[in-house]
PDB file of C-alpha atoms in Angstrom:
ATOM      1  CA  MET A  22      13.406  -3.132  -5.510  1.00 46.00           C
ATOM      2  CA  ASP A  23      11.645  -5.795  -3.456  1.00 52.00           C
ATOM      3  CA  PHE A  24      12.330  -6.147   0.246  1.00 50.00           C
ATOM      4  CA  SER A  25      11.421  -8.842   2.710  1.00 56.00           C
ATOM      5  CA  LEU A  26       8.124  -8.495   4.488  1.00 55.00           C
ATOM      6  CA  HIS A  27       8.250  -6.366   7.671  1.00 63.00           C
ATOM      7  CA  GLY A  28       5.307  -6.482  10.030  1.00 75.00           C
ATOM      8  CA  HIS A  29       2.930  -9.303  10.730  1.00 80.00           C
ATOM      9  CA  TYR A  30      -0.724  -9.865  11.475  1.00 88.00           C
ATOM     10  CA  HIS A  31      -3.275 -12.477  12.490  1.00 92.00           C
ATOM     11  CA  MET A  32      -6.913 -12.329  11.366  1.00 94.00           C
ATOM     12  CA  ARG A  33     -10.069 -14.129  12.382  1.00 93.00           C
ATOM     13  CA  VAL A  34     -13.771 -13.568  11.802  1.00 92.00           C
ATOM     14  CA  PHE A  35     -16.215 -13.541  14.725  1.00 89.00           C
ATOM     15  CA  ASP A  36     -19.713 -13.486  13.228  1.00 88.00           C
ATOM     16  CA  ALA A  37     -19.752 -10.014  11.597  1.00 92.00           C
ATOM     17  CA  VAL A  38     -16.443  -8.733  12.999  1.00 94.00           C
ATOM     18  CA  LEU A  39     -13.022  -9.106  11.453  1.00 95.00           C
ATOM     19  CA  ALA A  40     -10.518  -9.183  14.338  1.00 94.00           C
ATOM     20  CA  ILE A  41      -6.923  -8.287  13.497  1.00 94.00           C
ATOM     21  CA  ASP A  42      -3.807  -8.318  15.639  1.00 92.00           C
ATOM     22  CA  ALA A  43      -1.087  -6.353  13.866  1.00 89.00           C
ATOM     23  CA  THR A  44       2.530  -5.807  14.820  1.00 86.00           C
ATOM     24  CA  GLY A  45       4.682  -3.303  12.976  1.00 78.00           C
ATOM     25  CA  PRO A  46       6.428  -1.501  11.576  1.00 81.00           C
ATOM     26  CA  TRP A  47       4.984  -2.324   8.137  1.00 83.00           C
ATOM     27  CA  ASN A  48       6.549  -1.994   4.714  1.00 87.00           C
ATOM     28  CA  ARG A  49       5.034  -2.205   1.216  1.00 90.00           C
ATOM     29  CA  GLU A  50       5.474  -5.968   1.028  1.00 91.00           C
ATOM     30  CA  ALA A  51       3.623  -6.475   4.308  1.00 90.00           C
ATOM     31  CA  ALA A  52       0.835  -4.165   3.110  1.00 91.00           C
ATOM     32  CA  LEU A  53       0.471  -6.184  -0.111  1.00 94.00           C
ATOM     33  CA  ALA A  54       0.311  -9.485   1.789  1.00 93.00           C
ATOM     34  CA  PHE A  55      -2.191  -7.990   4.259  1.00 93.00           C
ATOM     35  CA  ASP A  56      -4.316  -6.665   1.377  1.00 96.00           C
ATOM     36  CA  HIS A  57      -4.442 -10.087  -0.293  1.00 96.00           C
ATOM     37  CA  LYS A  58      -5.258 -12.002   2.909  1.00 95.00           C
ATOM     38  CA  LEU A  59      -7.894  -9.530   4.087  1.00 96.00           C
ATOM     39  CA  ARG A  60      -9.734  -9.488   0.743  1.00 96.00           C
ATOM     40  CA  GLU A  61      -9.736 -13.286   0.691  1.00 95.00           C
ATOM     41  CA  LEU A  62     -11.117 -13.463   4.233  1.00 94.00           C
ATOM     42  CA  VAL A  63     -13.825 -10.873   3.557  1.00 95.00           C
ATOM     43  CA  LEU A  64     -14.932 -12.566   0.336  1.00 94.00           C
ATOM     44  CA  ASN A  65     -14.975 -16.024   1.946  1.00 94.00           C
ATOM     45  CA  GLN A  66     -16.453 -15.208   5.354  1.00 94.00           C
ATOM     46  CA  LEU A  67     -18.126 -11.797   5.332  1.00 93.00           C
ATOM     47  CA  SER A  68     -19.535 -11.421   1.814  1.00 86.00           C
ATOM     48  CA  GLU A  69     -23.036 -12.429   2.931  1.00 86.00           C
ATOM     49  CA  LYS A  70     -23.102  -9.697   5.588  1.00 86.00           C
ATOM     50  CA  SER A  71     -24.587  -6.385   4.504  1.00 88.00           C
ATOM     51  CA  GLU A  72     -22.551  -4.652   7.203  1.00 94.00           C
ATOM     52  CA  TRP A  73     -19.591  -5.751   9.281  1.00 96.00           C
ATOM     53  CA  GLY A  74     -17.130  -4.293  11.763  1.00 96.00           C
ATOM     54  CA  MET A  75     -13.431  -4.556  12.450  1.00 95.00           C
ATOM     55  CA  LEU A  76     -11.430  -4.779  15.657  1.00 95.00           C
ATOM     56  CA  ALA A  77      -7.765  -3.894  15.071  1.00 93.00           C
ATOM     57  CA  ARG A  78      -5.334  -4.419  17.939  1.00 92.00           C
ATOM     58  CA  LEU A  79      -1.999  -2.717  17.277  1.00 87.00           C
ATOM     59  CA  HIS A  80       1.239  -3.936  18.838  1.00 85.00           C
ATOM     60  CA  GLY A  81       4.784  -2.672  18.618  1.00 79.00           C
ATOM     61  CA  GLN A  82       5.530   0.156  16.226  1.00 73.00           C
ATOM     62  CA  SER A  83       2.407  -0.150  14.086  1.00 73.00           C
ATOM     63  CA  VAL A  84       3.486   2.508  11.637  1.00 78.00           C
ATOM     64  CA  TYR A  85       3.846   1.955   7.927  1.00 80.00           C
ATOM     65  CA  THR A  86       6.105   3.219   5.175  1.00 84.00           C
ATOM     66  CA  VAL A  87       5.054   5.899   2.699  1.00 87.00           C
ATOM     67  CA  ASP A  88       4.884   3.418  -0.186  1.00 90.00           C
ATOM     68  CA  SER A  89       2.285   1.405   1.771  1.00 89.00           C
ATOM     69  CA  THR A  90      -0.175   4.312   1.845  1.00 88.00           C
ATOM     70  CA  PRO A  91      -1.725   3.875  -1.626  1.00 92.00           C
ATOM     71  CA  ILE A  92      -2.207   0.129  -1.023  1.00 93.00           C
ATOM     72  CA  LEU A  93      -3.898   0.678   2.344  1.00 92.00           C
ATOM     73  CA  LYS A  94      -6.085   3.528   1.052  1.00 91.00           C
ATOM     74  CA  GLU A  95      -7.347   1.387  -1.814  1.00 94.00           C
ATOM     75  CA  LEU A  96      -7.925  -1.516   0.564  1.00 95.00           C
ATOM     76  CA  HIS A  97      -9.972   0.716   2.855  1.00 93.00           C
ATOM     77  CA  ARG A  98     -12.120   1.936  -0.054  1.00 93.00           C
ATOM     78  CA  TRP A  99     -12.671  -1.708  -1.048  1.00 95.00           C
ATOM     79  CA  ARG A 100     -13.604  -2.737   2.515  1.00 94.00           C
ATOM     80  CA  VAL A 101     -16.176   0.052   2.744  1.00 95.00           C
ATOM     81  CA  GLU A 102     -17.620  -0.895  -0.668  1.00 93.00           C
ATOM     82  CA  ASN A 103     -17.926  -4.433   0.706  1.00 95.00           C
ATOM     83  CA  GLY A 104     -19.800  -3.549   3.906  1.00 95.00           C
ATOM     84  CA  LEU A 105     -17.272  -2.331   6.503  1.00 96.00           C
ATOM     85  CA  ARG A 106     -19.099   0.183   8.707  1.00 96.00           C
ATOM     86  CA  HIS A 107     -17.256   0.341  12.047  1.00 96.00           C
ATOM     87  CA  ILE A 108     -13.599   0.091  13.061  1.00 95.00           C
ATOM     88  CA  ALA A 109     -12.341  -0.080  16.635  1.00 95.00           C
ATOM     89  CA  ILE A 110      -8.577   0.446  16.830  1.00 92.00           C
ATOM     90  CA  VAL A 111      -6.835  -0.495  20.069  1.00 92.00           C
ATOM     91  CA  HIS A 112      -3.325   0.750  20.764  1.00 85.00           C
ATOM     92  CA  SER A 113      -1.146  -1.465  22.908  1.00 74.00           C
ATOM     93  CA  ASP A 114       0.727   0.068  25.801  1.00 70.00           C
ATOM     94  CA  ASP A 115       4.114  -1.208  24.610  1.00 66.00           C
ATOM     95  CA  GLN A 116       4.841   1.833  22.357  1.00 64.00           C
ATOM     96  CA  PRO A 117       2.838   4.833  23.690  1.00 67.00           C
ATOM     97  CA  GLN A 118       5.015   7.358  21.855  1.00 71.00           C
ATOM     98  CA  ILE A 119       3.911   5.849  18.509  1.00 74.00           C
ATOM     99  CA  ARG A 120       0.178   6.421  19.094  1.00 74.00           C
ATOM    100  CA  GLN A 121       0.069   9.940  17.653  1.00 73.00           C
ATOM    101  CA  ILE A 122       1.799   8.794  14.464  1.00 75.00           C
ATOM    102  CA  THR A 123      -0.484   5.787  13.980  1.00 77.00           C
ATOM    103  CA  ASP A 124      -3.598   7.878  14.661  1.00 78.00           C
ATOM    104  CA  TYR A 125      -2.447  10.304  11.948  1.00 77.00           C
ATOM    105  CA  GLN A 126      -1.637   7.522   9.492  1.00 79.00           C
ATOM    106  CA  PHE A 127      -4.924   5.684  10.010  1.00 77.00           C
ATOM    107  CA  ASN A 128      -6.922   8.911   9.736  1.00 76.00           C
ATOM    108  CA  GLU A 129      -5.138   9.575   6.432  1.00 80.00           C
ATOM    109  CA  ILE A 130      -6.146   6.123   5.168  1.00 82.00           C
ATOM    110  CA  TYR A 131      -9.723   6.412   6.416  1.00 78.00           C
ATOM    111  CA  ALA A 132     -10.113   9.786   4.677  1.00 79.00           C
ATOM    112  CA  SER A 133     -10.343   7.744   1.456  1.00 73.00           C
ATOM    113  CA  ASP A 134     -13.914   6.948   2.578  1.00 74.00           C
ATOM    114  CA  THR A 135     -15.235  10.200   1.135  1.00 74.00           C
ATOM    115  CA  GLY A 136     -18.856   9.175   1.750  1.00 79.00           C
ATOM    116  CA  ARG A 137     -18.111   8.691   5.467  1.00 83.00           C
ATOM    117  CA  LEU A 138     -19.876   5.332   5.457  1.00 90.00           C
ATOM    118  CA  CYS A 139     -17.456   3.844   7.980  1.00 94.00           C
ATOM    119  CA  GLU A 140     -16.947   5.149  11.509  1.00 93.00           C
ATOM    120  CA  SER A 141     -13.608   4.598  13.202  1.00 92.00           C
ATOM    121  CA  ARG A 142     -12.682   5.074  16.839  1.00 93.00           C
ATOM    122  CA  PHE A 143      -9.393   4.770  18.688  1.00 90.00           C
ATOM    123  CA  PHE A 144      -9.146   3.099  22.085  1.00 92.00           C
ATOM    124  CA  GLN A 145      -6.451   2.449  24.654  1.00 89.00           C
ATOM    125  CA  ASP A 146      -8.422  -0.246  26.433  1.00 89.00           C
ATOM    126  CA  HIS A 147      -9.524  -3.416  24.659  1.00 88.00           C
ATOM    127  CA  ARG A 148     -12.645  -3.686  26.830  1.00 90.00           C
ATOM    128  CA  ASP A 149     -13.832  -0.234  25.744  1.00 93.00           C
ATOM    129  CA  ALA A 150     -13.423  -1.181  22.083  1.00 94.00           C
ATOM    130  CA  LEU A 151     -15.433  -4.380  22.612  1.00 92.00           C
ATOM    131  CA  LYS A 152     -18.107  -2.485  24.516  1.00 92.00           C
ATOM    132  CA  TRP A 153     -18.457  -0.028  21.618  1.00 95.00           C
ATOM    133  CA  LEU A 154     -18.680  -2.803  18.998  1.00 95.00           C
ATOM    134  CA  LYS A 155     -21.210  -4.719  21.097  1.00 92.00           C
ATOM    135  CA  SER A 156     -23.303  -1.557  21.522  1.00 94.00           C
ATOM    136  CA  LEU A 157     -23.541  -1.477  17.727  1.00 94.00           C
ATOM    137  CA  GLY A 158     -24.883  -5.037  17.647  1.00 91.00           C
ATOM    138  CA  TYR A 159     -21.737  -6.991  16.740  1.00 89.00           C
ATOM    139  CA  HIS A 160     -22.131 -10.045  18.952  1.00 72.00           C
ATOM    140  CA  SER A 161     -25.056 -12.134  17.813  1.00 47.00           C
ATOM    141  CA  ARG A 162     -23.970 -15.713  16.990  1.00 46.00           C
ATOM    142  CA  SER A 163     -20.467 -15.826  18.414  1.00 51.00           C
ATOM    143  CA  ASP A 164     -18.863 -13.580  20.949  1.00 58.00           C
ATOM    144  CA  LEU A 165     -16.100 -11.141  20.116  1.00 58.00           C
ATOM    145  CA  PRO A 166     -12.539 -11.962  21.143  1.00 63.00           C
ATOM    146  CA  ASP A 167     -11.539 -10.954  24.626  1.00 61.00           C
ATOM    147  CA  GLU A 168      -8.177  -9.522  25.555  1.00 52.00           C
ATOM    148  CA  SER A 169      -6.743 -12.956  26.257  1.00 48.00           C
ATOM    149  CA  SER A 170      -7.365 -14.278  22.732  1.00 47.00           C
ATOM    150  CA  ALA A 171      -4.072 -13.011  21.383  1.00 40.00           C
ATOM    151  CA  SER A 172      -3.763 -16.007  19.101  1.00 35.00           C
ATOM    152  CA  ILE A 173      -6.159 -14.737  16.465  1.00 33.00           C
ATOM    153  CA  GLN A 174      -5.187 -16.584  13.302  1.00 32.00           C
TER     154      GLN A 174
END
C-alpha cells in the first residue's frame, strides 16, 4: 500500500559539503524521494570530488519508519562508495526527547559502512558542527551555511 509522503527536506551543495535540512517524521515514501534527490545531487554536483562531507540539520521528530531502514542503509552505503567521509548531524532543540531515538536510528544506518570509511558525529549546536567540518578542510571555495541559512534548497 502506498501512502503520501511524510517528512520533508531541503538540500544544497557548498563546495564539498552536502547540506541537508530535514523535518520528520519520515515514512517509506519520503525515504524513497530523499534517496532519488540525494543521488541526483551527488552525481551532478559532487561526483568530481574524491571526498565530501555532509551537514544534516534535523528538525521536528526526525525519526523514520521501520520500512524506511533498508532504503536509508543502502543509500548510506552508496554515499560512502561515492566519496562521503564525514557527517555532522545537528539536532534541533524543538524535540529534545527524540534525540536518543534518532541517534540510535542513524547509528543503525551508519553501521552499514562496514569498512568505517565515513565518520559521523552528533551535535546540539550548529556552530560546533561547522567548526568540526571546517577543521577537516571543508570550506575552500565557498563557505558552509551558517545557522541563519535555513532556506537550503
